[in-house]
GROMACS .gro file of C-alpha atoms in nm:
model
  427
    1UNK     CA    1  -4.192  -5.708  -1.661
    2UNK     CA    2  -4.321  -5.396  -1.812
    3UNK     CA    3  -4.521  -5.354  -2.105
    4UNK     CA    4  -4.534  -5.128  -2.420
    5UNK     CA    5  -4.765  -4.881  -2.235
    6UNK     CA    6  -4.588  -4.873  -1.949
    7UNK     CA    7  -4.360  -4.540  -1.925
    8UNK     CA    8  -4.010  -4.617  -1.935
    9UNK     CA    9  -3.842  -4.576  -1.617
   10UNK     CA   10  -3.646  -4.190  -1.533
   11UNK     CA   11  -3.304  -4.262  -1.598
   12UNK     CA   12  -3.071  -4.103  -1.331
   13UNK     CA   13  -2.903  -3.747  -1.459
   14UNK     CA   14  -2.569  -3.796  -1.595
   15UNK     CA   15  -2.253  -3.636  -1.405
   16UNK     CA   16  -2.250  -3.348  -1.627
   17UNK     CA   17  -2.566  -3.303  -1.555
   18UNK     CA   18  -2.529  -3.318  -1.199
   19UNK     CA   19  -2.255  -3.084  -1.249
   20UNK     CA   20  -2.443  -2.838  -1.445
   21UNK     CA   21  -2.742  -2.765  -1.192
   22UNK     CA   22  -2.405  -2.781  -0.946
   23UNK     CA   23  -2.255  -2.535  -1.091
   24UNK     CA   24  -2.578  -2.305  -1.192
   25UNK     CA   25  -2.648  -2.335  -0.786
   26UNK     CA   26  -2.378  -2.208  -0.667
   27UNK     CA   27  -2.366  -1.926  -0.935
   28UNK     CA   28  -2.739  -1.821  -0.819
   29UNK     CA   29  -2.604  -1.879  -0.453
   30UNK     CA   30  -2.291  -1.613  -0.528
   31UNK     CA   31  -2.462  -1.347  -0.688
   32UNK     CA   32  -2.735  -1.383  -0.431
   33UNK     CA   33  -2.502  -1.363  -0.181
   34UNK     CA   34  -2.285  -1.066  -0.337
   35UNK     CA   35  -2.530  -0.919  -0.502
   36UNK     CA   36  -2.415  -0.573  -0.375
   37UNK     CA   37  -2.104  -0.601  -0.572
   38UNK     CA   38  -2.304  -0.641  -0.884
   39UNK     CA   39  -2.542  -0.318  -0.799
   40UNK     CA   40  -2.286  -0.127  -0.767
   41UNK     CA   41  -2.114  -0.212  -1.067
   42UNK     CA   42  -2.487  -0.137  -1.282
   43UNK     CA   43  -2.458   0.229  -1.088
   44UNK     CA   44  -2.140   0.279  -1.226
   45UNK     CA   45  -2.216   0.124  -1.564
   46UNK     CA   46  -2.538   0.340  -1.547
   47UNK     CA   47  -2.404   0.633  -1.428
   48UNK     CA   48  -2.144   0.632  -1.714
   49UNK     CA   49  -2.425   0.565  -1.976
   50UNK     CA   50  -2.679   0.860  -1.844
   51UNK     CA   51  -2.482   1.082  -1.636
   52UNK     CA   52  -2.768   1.388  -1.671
   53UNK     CA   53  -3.038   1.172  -1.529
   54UNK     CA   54  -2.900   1.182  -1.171
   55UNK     CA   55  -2.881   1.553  -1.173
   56UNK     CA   56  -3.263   1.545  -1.224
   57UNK     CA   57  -3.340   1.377  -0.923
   58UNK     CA   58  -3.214   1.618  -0.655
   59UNK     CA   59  -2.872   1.399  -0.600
   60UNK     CA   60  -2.810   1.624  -0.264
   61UNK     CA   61  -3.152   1.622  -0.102
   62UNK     CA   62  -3.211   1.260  -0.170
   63UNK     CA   63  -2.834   1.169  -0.062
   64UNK     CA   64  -2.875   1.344   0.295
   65UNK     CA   65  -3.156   1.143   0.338
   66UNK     CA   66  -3.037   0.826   0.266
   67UNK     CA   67  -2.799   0.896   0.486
   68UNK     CA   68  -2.984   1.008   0.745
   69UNK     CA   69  -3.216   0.674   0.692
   70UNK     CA   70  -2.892   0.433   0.651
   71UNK     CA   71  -2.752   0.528   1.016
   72UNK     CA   72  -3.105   0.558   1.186
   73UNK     CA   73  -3.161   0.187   1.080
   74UNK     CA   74  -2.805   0.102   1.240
   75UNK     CA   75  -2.916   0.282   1.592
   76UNK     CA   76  -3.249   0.053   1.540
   77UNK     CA   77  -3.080  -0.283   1.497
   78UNK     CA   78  -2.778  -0.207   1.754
   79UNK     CA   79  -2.833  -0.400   2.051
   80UNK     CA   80  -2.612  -0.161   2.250
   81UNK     CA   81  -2.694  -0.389   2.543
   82UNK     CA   82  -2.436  -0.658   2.447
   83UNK     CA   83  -2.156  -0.406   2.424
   84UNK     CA   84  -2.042  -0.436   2.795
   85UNK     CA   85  -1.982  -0.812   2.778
   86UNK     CA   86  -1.692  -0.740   2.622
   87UNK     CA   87  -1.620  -0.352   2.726
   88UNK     CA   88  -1.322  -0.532   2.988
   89UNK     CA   89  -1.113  -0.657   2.662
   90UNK     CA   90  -0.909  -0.290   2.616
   91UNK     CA   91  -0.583  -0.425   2.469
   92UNK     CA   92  -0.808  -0.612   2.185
   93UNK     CA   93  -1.037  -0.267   2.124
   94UNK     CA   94  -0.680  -0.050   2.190
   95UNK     CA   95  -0.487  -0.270   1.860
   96UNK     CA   96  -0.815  -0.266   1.632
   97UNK     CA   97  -0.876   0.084   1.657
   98UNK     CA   98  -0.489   0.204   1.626
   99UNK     CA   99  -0.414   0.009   1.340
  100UNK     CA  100  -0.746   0.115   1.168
  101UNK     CA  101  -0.705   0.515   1.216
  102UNK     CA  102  -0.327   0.504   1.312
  103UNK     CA  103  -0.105   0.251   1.134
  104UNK     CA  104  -0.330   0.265   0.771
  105UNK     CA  105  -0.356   0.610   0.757
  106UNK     CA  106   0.000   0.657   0.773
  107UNK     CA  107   0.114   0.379   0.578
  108UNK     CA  108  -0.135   0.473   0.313
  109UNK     CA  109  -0.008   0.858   0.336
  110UNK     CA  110   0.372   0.691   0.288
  111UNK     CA  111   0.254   0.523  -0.011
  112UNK     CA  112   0.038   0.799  -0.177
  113UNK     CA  113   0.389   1.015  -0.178
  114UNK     CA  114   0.539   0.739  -0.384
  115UNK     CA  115   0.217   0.709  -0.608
  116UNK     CA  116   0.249   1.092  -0.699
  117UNK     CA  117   0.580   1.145  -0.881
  118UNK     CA  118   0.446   0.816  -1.102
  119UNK     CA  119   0.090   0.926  -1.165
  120UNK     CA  120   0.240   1.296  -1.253
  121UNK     CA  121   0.452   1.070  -1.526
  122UNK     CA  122   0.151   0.912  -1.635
  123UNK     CA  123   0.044   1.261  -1.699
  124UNK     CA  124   0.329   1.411  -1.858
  125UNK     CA  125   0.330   1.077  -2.128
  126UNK     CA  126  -0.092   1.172  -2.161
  127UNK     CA  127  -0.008   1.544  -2.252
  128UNK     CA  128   0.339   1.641  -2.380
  129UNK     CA  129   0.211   2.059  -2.275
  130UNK     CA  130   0.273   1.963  -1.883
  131UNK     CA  131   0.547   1.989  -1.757
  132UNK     CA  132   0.637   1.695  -1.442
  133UNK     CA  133   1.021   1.673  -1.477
  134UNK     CA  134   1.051   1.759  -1.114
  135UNK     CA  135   0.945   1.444  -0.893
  136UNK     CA  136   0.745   1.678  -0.668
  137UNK     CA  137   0.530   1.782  -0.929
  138UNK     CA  138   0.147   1.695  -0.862
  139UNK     CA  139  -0.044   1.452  -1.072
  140UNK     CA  140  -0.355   1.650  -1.269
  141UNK     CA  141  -0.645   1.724  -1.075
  142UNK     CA  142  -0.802   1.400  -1.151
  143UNK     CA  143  -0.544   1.219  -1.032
  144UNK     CA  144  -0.489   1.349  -0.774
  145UNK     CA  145  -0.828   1.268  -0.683
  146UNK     CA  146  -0.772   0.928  -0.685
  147UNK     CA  147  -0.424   0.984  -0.387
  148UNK     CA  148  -0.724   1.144  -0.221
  149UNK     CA  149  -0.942   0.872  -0.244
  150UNK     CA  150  -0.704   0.660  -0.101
  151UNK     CA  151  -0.628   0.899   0.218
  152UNK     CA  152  -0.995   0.832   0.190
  153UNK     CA  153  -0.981   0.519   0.229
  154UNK     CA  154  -0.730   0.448   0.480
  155UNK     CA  155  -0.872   0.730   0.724
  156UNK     CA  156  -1.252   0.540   0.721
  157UNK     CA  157  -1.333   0.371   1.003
  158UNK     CA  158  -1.415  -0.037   1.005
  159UNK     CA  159  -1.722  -0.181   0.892
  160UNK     CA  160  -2.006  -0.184   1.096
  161UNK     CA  161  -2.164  -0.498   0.998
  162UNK     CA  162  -1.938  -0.680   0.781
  163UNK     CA  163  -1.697  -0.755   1.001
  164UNK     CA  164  -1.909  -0.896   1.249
  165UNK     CA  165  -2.055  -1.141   1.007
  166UNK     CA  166  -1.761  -1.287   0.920
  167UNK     CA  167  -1.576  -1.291   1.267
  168UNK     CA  168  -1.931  -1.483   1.353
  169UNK     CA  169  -1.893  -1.713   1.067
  170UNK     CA  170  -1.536  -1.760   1.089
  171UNK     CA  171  -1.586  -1.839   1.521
  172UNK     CA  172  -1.424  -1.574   1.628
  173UNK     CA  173  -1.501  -1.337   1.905
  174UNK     CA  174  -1.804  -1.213   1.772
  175UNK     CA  175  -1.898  -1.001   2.113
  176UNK     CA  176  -1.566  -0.794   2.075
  177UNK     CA  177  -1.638  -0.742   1.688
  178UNK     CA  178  -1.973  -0.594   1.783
  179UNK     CA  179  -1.782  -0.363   1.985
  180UNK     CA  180  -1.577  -0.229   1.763
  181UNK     CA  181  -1.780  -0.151   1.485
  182UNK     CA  182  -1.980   0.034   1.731
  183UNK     CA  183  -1.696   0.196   1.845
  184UNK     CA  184  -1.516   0.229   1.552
  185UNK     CA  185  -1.780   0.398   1.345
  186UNK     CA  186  -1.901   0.612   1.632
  187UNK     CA  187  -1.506   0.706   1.693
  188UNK     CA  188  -1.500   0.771   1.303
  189UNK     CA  189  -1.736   1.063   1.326
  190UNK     CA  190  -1.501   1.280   1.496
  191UNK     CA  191  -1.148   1.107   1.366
  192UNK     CA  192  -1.184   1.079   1.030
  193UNK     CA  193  -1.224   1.459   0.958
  194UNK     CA  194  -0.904   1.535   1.127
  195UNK     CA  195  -0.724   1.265   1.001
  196UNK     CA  196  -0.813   1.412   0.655
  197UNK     CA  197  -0.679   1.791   0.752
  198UNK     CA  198  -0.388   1.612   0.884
  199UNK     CA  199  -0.339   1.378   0.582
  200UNK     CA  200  -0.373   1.676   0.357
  201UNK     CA  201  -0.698   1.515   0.172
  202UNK     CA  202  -0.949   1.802   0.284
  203UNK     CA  203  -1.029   2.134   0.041
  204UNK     CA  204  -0.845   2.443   0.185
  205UNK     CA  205  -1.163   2.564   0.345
  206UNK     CA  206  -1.125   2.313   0.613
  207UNK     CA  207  -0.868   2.375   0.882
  208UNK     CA  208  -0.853   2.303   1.241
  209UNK     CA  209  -1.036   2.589   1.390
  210UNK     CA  210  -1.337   2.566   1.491
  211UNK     CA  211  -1.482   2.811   1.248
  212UNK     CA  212  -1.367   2.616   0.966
  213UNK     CA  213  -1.502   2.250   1.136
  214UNK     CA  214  -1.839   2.341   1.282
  215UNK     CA  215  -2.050   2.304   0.968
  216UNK     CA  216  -1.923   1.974   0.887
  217UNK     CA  217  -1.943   1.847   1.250
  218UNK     CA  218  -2.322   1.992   1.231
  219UNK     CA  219  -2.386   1.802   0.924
  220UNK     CA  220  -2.223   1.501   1.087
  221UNK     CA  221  -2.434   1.526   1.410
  222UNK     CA  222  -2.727   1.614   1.228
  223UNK     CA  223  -2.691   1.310   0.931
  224UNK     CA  224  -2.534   1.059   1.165
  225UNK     CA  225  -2.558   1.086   1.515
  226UNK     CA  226  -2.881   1.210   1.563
  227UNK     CA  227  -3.088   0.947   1.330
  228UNK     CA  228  -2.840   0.706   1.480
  229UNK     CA  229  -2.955   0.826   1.829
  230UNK     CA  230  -3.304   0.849   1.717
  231UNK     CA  231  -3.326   0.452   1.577
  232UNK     CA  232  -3.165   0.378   1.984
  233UNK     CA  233  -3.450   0.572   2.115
  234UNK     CA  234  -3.724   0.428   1.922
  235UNK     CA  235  -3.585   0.068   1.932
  236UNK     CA  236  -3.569   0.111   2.310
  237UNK     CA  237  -3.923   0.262   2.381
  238UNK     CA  238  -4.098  -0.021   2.199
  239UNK     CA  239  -3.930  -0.282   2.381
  240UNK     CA  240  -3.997  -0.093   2.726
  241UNK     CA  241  -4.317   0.042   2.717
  242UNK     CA  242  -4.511  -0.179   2.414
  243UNK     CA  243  -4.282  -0.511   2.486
  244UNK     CA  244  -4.246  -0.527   2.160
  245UNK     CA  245  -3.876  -0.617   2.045
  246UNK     CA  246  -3.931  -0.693   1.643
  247UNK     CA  247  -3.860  -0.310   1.496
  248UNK     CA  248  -3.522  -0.442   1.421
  249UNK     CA  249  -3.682  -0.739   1.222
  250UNK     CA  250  -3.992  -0.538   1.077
  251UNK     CA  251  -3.821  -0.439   0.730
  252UNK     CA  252  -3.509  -0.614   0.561
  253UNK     CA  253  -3.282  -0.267   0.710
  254UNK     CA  254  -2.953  -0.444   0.605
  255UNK     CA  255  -3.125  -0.418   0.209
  256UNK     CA  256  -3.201  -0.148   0.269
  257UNK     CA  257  -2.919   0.075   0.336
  258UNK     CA  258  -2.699  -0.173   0.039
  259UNK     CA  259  -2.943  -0.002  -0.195
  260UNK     CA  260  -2.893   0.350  -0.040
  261UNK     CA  261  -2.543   0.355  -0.046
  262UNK     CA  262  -2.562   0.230  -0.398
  263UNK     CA  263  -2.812   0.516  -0.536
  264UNK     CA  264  -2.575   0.754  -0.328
  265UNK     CA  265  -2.289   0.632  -0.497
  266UNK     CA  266  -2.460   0.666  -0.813
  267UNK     CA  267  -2.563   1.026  -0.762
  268UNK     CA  268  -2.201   1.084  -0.734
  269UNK     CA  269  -2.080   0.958  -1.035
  270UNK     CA  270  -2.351   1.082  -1.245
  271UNK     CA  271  -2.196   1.448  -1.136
  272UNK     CA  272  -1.883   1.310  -1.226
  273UNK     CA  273  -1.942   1.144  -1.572
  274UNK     CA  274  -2.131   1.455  -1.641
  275UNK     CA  275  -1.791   1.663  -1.654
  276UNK     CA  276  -1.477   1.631  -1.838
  277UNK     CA  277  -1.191   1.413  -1.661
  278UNK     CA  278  -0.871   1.279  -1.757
  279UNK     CA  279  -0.827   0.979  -1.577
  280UNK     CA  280  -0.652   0.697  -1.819
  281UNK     CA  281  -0.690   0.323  -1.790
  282UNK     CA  282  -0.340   0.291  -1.697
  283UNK     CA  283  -0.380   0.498  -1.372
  284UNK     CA  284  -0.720   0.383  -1.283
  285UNK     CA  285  -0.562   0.014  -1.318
  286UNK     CA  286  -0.233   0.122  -1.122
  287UNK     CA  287  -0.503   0.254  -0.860
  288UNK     CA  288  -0.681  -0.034  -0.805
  289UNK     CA  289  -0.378  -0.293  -0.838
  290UNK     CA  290  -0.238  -0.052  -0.508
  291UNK     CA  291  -0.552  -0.108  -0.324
  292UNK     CA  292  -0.542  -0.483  -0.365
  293UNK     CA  293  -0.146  -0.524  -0.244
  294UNK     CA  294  -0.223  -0.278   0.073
  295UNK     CA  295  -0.545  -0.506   0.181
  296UNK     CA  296  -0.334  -0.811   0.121
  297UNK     CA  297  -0.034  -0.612   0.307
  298UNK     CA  298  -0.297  -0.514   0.623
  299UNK     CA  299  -0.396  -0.857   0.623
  300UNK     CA  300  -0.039  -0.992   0.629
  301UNK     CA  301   0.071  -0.789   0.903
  302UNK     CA  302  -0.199  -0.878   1.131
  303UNK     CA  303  -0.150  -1.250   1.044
  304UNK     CA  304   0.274  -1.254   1.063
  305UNK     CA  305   0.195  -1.065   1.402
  306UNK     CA  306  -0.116  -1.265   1.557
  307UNK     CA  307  -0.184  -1.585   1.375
  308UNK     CA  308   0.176  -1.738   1.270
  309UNK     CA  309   0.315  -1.672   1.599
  310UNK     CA  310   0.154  -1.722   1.948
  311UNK     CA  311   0.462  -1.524   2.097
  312UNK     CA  312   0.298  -1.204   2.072
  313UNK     CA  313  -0.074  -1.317   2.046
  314UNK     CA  314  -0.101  -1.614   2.317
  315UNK     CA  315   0.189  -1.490   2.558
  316UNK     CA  316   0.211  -1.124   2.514
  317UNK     CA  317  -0.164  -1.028   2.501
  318UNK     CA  318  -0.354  -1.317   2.636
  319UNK     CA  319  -0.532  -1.344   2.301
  320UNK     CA  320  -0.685  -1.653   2.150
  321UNK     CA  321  -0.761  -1.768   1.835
  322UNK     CA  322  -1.094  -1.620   1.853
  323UNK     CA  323  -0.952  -1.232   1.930
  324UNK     CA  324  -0.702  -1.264   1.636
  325UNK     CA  325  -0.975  -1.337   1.386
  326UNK     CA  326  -1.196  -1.008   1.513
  327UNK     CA  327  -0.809  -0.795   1.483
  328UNK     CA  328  -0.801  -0.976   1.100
  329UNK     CA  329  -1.155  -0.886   1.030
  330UNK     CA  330  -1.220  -0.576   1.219
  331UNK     CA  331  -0.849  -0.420   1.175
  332UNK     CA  332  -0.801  -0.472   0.815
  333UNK     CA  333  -1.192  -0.347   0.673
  334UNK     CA  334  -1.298  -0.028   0.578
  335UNK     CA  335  -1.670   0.120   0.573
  336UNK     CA  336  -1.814   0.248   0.265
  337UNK     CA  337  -2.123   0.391   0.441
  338UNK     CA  338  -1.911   0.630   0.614
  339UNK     CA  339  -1.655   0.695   0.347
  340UNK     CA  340  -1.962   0.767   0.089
  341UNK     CA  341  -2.097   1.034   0.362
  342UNK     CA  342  -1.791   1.240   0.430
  343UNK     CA  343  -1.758   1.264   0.014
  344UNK     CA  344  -2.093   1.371  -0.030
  345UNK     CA  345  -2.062   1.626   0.282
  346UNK     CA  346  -1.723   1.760   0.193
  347UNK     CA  347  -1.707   1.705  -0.175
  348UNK     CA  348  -2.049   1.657  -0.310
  349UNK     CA  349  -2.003   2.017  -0.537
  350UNK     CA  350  -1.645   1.863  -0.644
  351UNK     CA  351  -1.620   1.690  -1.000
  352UNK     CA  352  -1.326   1.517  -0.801
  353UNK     CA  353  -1.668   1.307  -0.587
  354UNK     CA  354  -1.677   1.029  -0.817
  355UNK     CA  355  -1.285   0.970  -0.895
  356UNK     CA  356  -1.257   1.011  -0.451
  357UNK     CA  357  -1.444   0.762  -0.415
  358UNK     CA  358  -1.322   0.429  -0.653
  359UNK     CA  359  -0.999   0.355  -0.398
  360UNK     CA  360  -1.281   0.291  -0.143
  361UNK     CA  361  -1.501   0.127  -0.379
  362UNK     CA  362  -1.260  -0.093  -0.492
  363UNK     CA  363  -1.106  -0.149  -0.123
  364UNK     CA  364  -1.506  -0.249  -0.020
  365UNK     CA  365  -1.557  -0.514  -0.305
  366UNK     CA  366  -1.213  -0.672  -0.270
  367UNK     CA  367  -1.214  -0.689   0.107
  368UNK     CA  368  -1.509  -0.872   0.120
  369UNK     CA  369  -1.473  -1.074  -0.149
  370UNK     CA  370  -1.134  -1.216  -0.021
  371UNK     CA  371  -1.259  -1.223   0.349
  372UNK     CA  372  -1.505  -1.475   0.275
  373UNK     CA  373  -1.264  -1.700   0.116
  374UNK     CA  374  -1.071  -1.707   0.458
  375UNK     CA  375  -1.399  -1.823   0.637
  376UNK     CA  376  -1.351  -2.232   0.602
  377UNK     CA  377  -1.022  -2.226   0.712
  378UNK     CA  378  -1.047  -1.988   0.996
  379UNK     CA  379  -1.336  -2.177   1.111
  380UNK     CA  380  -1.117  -2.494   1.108
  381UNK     CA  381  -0.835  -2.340   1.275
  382UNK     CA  382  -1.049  -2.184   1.542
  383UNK     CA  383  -1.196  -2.572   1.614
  384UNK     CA  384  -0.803  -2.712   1.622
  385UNK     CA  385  -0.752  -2.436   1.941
  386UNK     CA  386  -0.599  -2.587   2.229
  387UNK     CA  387  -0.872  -2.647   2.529
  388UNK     CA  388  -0.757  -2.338   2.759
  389UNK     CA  389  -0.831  -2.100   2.384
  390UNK     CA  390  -1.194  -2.294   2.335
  391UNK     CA  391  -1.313  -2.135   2.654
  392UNK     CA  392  -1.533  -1.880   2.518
  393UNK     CA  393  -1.887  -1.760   2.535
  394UNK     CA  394  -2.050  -1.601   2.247
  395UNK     CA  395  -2.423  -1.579   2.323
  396UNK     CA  396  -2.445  -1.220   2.154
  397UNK     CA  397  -2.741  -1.092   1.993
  398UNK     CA  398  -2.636  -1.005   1.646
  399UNK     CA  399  -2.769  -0.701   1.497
  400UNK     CA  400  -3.044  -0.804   1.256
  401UNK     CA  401  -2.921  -0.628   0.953
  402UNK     CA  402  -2.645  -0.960   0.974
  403UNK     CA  403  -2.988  -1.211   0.976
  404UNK     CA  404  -3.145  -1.077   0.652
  405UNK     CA  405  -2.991  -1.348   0.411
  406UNK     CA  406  -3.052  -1.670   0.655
  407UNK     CA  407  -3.133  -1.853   0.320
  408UNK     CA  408  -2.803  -1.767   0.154
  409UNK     CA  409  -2.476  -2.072   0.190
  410UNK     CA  410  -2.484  -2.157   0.525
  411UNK     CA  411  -2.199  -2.204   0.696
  412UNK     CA  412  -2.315  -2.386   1.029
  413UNK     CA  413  -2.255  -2.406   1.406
  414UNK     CA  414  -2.124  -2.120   1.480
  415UNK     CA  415  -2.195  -2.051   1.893
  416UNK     CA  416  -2.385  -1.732   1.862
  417UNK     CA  417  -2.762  -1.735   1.936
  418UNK     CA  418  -2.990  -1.700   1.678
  419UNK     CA  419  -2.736  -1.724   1.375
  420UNK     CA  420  -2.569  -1.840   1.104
  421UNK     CA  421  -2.516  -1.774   0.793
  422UNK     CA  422  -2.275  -1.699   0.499
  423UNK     CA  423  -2.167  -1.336   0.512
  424UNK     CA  424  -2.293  -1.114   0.254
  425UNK     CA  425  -2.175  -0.769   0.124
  426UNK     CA  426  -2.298  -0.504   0.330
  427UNK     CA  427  -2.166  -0.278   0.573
   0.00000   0.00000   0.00000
């Protein structure tokens, strides 16, 4: 029996309680986890609020060589070594990479034709002076910066880090995601340019000659390949002459290049907020509302064709369950890093920069945001395979920029060594 000194007991927390610090958790837990989304919203918001302040800070020096330190970080962490375990699976590589630079880009380019007659509307209704009676009459210059962010968009290749995450996560075929963001990115370098001339979305000085080309193709080799070349070089001396194999692990790179792309991507709106541009809610709404529908509409194709069906998938192709969630993740996703470089290179003197770039701002945020609701579900299906589909090996290194956030939600047992984890934004 207690007495009057004795401290009454601790009564258990209520249920809202419990629900409360439930609640506040996973809040903490989400913005921890997607905390890129919310930096690059306060560049934006920043941006918009003190435009001349980025032009202070040499926005073109200090963009090439974030660039240059973003990809020299992915040759450092690339464990190009895995690649050929899964080298042998062409017809998986062959659909990722033609639906990412064949069957976007021209679906996209369909689309942006329709978009134009309605955004030149939008502009006749904004300024009674222009005249856009005729349905072939261009948007104004804004707006049409925004179609061009979109050919943007759809002409970038697939993440290179992203994807792999959550094809890990999910149980997919994390080997042959690895792969193709390699590939895909590397492949980009060259592609995306011309997909741009051919797609219309490049100034008039480019053209394919190779007059026209070579300084962007310098810039590219010179700001991509050759720091990405560089981090493979330095990554592979230490490990063969000092046995040391922890450069990839020695700084948090995947942090590290999230907060470059963001200060890159607010240099280029401060240039933009710092001029005059006519962009109204209604289009930059109708913008954005189109880049939702066509990441739903990728995704949808890719599931009708590989996950409702095992016609095509199972019997066809020889894929399993595993493959189709790398095609989902890797086919449907679209790098920012990349699409952030060719605007800076090709249109960094443009006022257009800024407005180029929300389609693939928006297209970033919303495709991983709604990839890593698919996760649980994948996962589950993936575990429900038949026993001839569960026959698969996934001891892959993954590149350390995916093992940075170890202590973000978990999602557990996945087969790949040395990881597992909840994905979070990056590239």
């Amino acid at each position: 029996m207690l007495s009057q000194d004795d401290p009454a007991p601790a009564l258990p927390p209520t249920s809202l309680t419990t629900k409360l610090i439930n609640f506040a958790n996973r809040v903490v837990q989400f913005v921890h986890t997607n905390y890129m989304i919310f930096l690059l919203i306060l560049a934006l918001l920043t941006a918009a609020a003190f435009p001349s302040v980025g032009g202070k800070l040499k926005p073109k020096i200090v963009s090439k060589m974030l660039i240059a330190l973003i990809f020299f970080s992915n040759g450092l962490t690339l464990p190009t070594n895995q690649l050929r375990k899964t080298i042998f699976e062409w017809k998986l590589h062959l659909i990722i990479q033609l639906y990412s630079f064949l069957f976007i880009p021209l679906f996209v380019l369909a689309i942006v034709h329709l978009l134009r007659p309605i955004l030149g509307s939008m502009s006749q209704n904004d300024d009674d002076e222009v005249d856009y009676n005729d349905d072939d009459s261009p948007p104004s210059n804004d707006l049409e910066g925004l179609l061009l962010g979109l050919l943007l968009m759809a002409s970038a290749p697939t993440t290179n880090s992203s994807n792999v995450v959550m094809t890990t996560n999910s149980k997919g075929n994390t080997a042959a995601a690895l792969f193709n963001a390699v590939f895909g990115n590397s492949l980009g370098i060259l592609v995306t340019p011309l997909l741009l001339i051919f797609l219309g979305a490049m100034p008039d000085t480019y053209q394919l000659s190779f007059v026209s080309l070579f300084p962007l193709f310098l810039n590219l080799f010179l700001l991509v390949l050759f720091p990405l070349l560089i981090g493979q070089i330095v990554r592979g001396s230490a490990s063969y002459f000092f046995h040391y194999d922890g450069l990839p692990k020695l700084l948090p790179w995947s942090h590290i290049n999230n907060v470059s792309i963001v200060i890159i991507v607010y240099f280029t709106f401060c240039d933009t907020f710092s001029k005059n541009f006519d962009i109204t809610w209604k289009s930059l709404i109708l913008i954005m509302f189109v880049v939702l529908v066509l990441l739903l509409f990728f995704q949808f194709v890719i599931w009708i064709l590989f996950f409702a069906t095992e016609t095509i998938r199972k019997r066809w192709l020889g894929f399993r369950r595993q493959d189709a969630i790398t095609l989902l993740f890797c086919g449907s996703q679209k790098t920012l890093g990349v699409g952030v470089t060719f605007v800076a290179l090709v249109y960094g003197d443009s006022s257009l920069a800024g407005i180029i770039t929300i389609p693939l701002l928006t297209y970033h945020m919303l495709q991983l945001s709604i990839g890593s609701l698919y996760i649980p579900h994948l996962k589950r299906w993936v575990e429900n395979s038949p026993p001839d589909e569960l026959e698969l090996s996934l001891d892959v290194e993954i590149p350390s920029q995916t093992e940075d956030k170890k202590e973000d939600l978990a999602i557990h047992d996945t087969s790949v060594k040395g990881y597992s984890s909840f994905p979070d934004l990056r590239e």
